[in-house]
CSV table of C-alpha atoms in Angstrom, one decimal:
chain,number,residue,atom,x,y,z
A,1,UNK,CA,-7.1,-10.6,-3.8
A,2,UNK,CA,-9.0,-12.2,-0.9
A,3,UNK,CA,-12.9,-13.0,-0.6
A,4,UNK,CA,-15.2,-10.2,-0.8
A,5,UNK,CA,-15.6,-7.6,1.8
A,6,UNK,CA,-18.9,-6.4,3.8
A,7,UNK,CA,-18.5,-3.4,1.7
A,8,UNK,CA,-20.1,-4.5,-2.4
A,9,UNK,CA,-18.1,-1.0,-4.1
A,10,UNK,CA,-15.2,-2.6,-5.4
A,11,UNK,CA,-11.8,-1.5,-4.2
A,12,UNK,CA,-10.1,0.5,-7.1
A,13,UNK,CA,-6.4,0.3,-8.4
A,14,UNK,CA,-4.2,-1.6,-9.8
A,15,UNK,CA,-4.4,-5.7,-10.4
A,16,UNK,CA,-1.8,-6.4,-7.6
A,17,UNK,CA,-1.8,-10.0,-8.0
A,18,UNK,CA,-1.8,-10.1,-11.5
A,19,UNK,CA,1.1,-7.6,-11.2
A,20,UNK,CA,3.0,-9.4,-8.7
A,21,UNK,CA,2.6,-12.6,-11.3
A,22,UNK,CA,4.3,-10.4,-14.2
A,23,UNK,CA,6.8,-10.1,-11.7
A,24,UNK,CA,7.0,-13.4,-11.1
A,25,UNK,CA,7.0,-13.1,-7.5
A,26,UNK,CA,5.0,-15.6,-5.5
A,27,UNK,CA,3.1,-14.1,-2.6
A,28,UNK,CA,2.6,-16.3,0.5
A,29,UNK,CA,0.2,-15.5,3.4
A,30,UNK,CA,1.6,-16.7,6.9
A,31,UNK,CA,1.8,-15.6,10.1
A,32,UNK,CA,4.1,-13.0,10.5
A,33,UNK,CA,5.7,-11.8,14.0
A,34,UNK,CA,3.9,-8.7,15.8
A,35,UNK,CA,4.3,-5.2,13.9
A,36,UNK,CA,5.1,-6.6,10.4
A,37,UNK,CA,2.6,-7.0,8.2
A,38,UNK,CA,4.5,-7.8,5.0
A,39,UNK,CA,7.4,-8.8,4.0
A,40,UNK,CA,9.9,-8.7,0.7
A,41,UNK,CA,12.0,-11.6,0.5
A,42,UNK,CA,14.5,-11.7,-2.2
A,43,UNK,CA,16.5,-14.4,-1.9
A,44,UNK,CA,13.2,-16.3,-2.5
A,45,UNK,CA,11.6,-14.3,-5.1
A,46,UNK,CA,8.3,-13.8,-2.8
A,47,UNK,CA,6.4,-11.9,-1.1
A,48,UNK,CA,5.3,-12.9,2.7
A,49,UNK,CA,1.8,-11.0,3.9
A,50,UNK,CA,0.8,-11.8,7.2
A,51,UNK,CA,-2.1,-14.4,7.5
A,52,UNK,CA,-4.4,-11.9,9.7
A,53,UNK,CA,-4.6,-9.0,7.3
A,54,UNK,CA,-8.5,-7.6,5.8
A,55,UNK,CA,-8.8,-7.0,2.4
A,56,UNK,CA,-7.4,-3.1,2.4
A,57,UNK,CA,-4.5,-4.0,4.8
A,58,UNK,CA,-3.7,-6.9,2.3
A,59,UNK,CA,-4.0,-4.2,-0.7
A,60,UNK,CA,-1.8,-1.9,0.7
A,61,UNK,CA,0.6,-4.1,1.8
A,62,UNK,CA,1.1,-6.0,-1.0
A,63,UNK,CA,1.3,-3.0,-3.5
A,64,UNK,CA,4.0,-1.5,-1.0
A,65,UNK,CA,5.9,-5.2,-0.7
A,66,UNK,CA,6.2,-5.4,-5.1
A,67,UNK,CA,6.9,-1.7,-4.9
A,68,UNK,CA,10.5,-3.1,-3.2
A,69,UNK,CA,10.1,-6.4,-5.7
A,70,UNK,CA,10.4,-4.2,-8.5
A,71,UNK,CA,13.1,-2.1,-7.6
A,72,UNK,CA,15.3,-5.2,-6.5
A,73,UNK,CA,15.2,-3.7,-3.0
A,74,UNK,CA,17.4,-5.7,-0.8
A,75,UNK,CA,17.8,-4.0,2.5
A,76,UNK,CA,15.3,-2.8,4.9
A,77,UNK,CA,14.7,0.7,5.2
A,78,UNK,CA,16.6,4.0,3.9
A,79,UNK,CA,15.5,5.2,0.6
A,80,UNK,CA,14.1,2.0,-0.5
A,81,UNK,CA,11.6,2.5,2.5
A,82,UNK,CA,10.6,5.8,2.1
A,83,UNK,CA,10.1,4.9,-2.1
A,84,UNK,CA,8.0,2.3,-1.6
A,85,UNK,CA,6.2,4.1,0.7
A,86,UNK,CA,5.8,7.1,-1.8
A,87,UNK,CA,5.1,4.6,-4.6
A,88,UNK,CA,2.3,3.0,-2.8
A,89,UNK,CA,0.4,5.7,-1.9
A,90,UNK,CA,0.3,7.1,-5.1
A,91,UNK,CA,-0.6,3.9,-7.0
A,92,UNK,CA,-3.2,3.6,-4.8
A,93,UNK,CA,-4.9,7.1,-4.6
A,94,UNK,CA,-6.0,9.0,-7.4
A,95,UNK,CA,-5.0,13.1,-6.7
A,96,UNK,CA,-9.0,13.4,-7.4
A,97,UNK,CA,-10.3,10.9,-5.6
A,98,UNK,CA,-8.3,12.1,-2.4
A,99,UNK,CA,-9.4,16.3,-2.9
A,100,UNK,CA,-13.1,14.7,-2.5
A,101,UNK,CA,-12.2,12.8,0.2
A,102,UNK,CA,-10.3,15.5,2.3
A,103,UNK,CA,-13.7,17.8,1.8
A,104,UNK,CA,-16.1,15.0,2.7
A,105,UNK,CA,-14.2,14.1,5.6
A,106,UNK,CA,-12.8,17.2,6.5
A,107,UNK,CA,-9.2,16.2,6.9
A,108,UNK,CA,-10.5,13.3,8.9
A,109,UNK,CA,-7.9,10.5,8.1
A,110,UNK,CA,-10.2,7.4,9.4
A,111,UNK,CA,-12.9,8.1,7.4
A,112,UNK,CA,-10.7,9.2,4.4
A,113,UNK,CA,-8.6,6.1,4.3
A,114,UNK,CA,-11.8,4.1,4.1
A,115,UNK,CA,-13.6,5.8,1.3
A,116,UNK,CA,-10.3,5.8,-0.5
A,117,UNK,CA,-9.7,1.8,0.6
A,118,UNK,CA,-6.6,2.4,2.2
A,119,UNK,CA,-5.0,2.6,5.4
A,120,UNK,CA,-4.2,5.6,7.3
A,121,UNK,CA,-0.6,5.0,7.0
A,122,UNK,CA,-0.9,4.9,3.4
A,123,UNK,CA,-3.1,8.5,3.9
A,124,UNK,CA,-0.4,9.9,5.8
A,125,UNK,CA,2.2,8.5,3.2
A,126,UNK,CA,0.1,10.5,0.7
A,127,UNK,CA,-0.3,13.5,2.8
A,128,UNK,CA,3.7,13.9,2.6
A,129,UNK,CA,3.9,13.7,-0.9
A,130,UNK,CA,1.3,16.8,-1.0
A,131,UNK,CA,3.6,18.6,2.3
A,132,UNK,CA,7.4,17.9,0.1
A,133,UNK,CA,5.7,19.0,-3.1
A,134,UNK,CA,4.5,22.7,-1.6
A,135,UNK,CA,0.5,21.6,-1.2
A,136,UNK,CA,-1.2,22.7,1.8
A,137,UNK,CA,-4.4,20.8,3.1
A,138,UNK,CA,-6.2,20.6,6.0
């Protein structure tokens, strides 16, 4: 992970790098073109996050770009897509810690991705896990 953030609570989850290093995939920060902020490359073994990312948007990106590393994804999109999508969101948020946050923040996405440390997408992500599996929120 990068530098600390203005925020001292530690971000929970999983050690991504250290995970992406079991993986042996090499993550690279670089400047990436408008709308991607990560990317899987498997003919190189790496993963590309773009340069400008904070900390969460690193996280989240990262987790979702080994998500495809680890499944050997080598296409963009389809069901590969939508399971790393899936898979991130619930590495990333405990079932727990997402019932407080949808009370504290009464459904408010915002303010639930950043108690959680995530981003929104990654909230909405989780929010259609809960929807396909029958649970109504908010």
């Amino acid at each position: 992970m990068t530098g600390p953030t203005s925020d001292p609570r530690p971000v929970p989850g999983p050690d991504l790098d250290a995970w992406a290093w079991r993986l042996g995939v090499h993550v690279t920060e670089q400047p990436l073109p408008c709308g991607y902020c990560g990317v899987w490359d498997w003919k190189h073994n790496r993963v590309i996050l773009h340069s400008g990312l904070n900390d969460v948007q690193r996280r989240c990106t990262l987790c979702h770009e080994l998500r495809h590393a680890a499944h050997d994804d080598r296409t963009c999109g389809g069901k590969g897509e939508a399971r790393a999508r899936r898979e991130t969101a619930l590495a990333l948020i405990s079932p727990m810690d997402y019932g407080v946050a949808e009370q504290v923040w009464q459904g408010e996405a915002w303010g639930m991705a950043c108690e959680l440390g995530v981003t929104i997408q990654v909230i909405a992500d989780y929010r259609q896990l809960l929807y396909d599996s029958g649970v109504r929120i908010m």
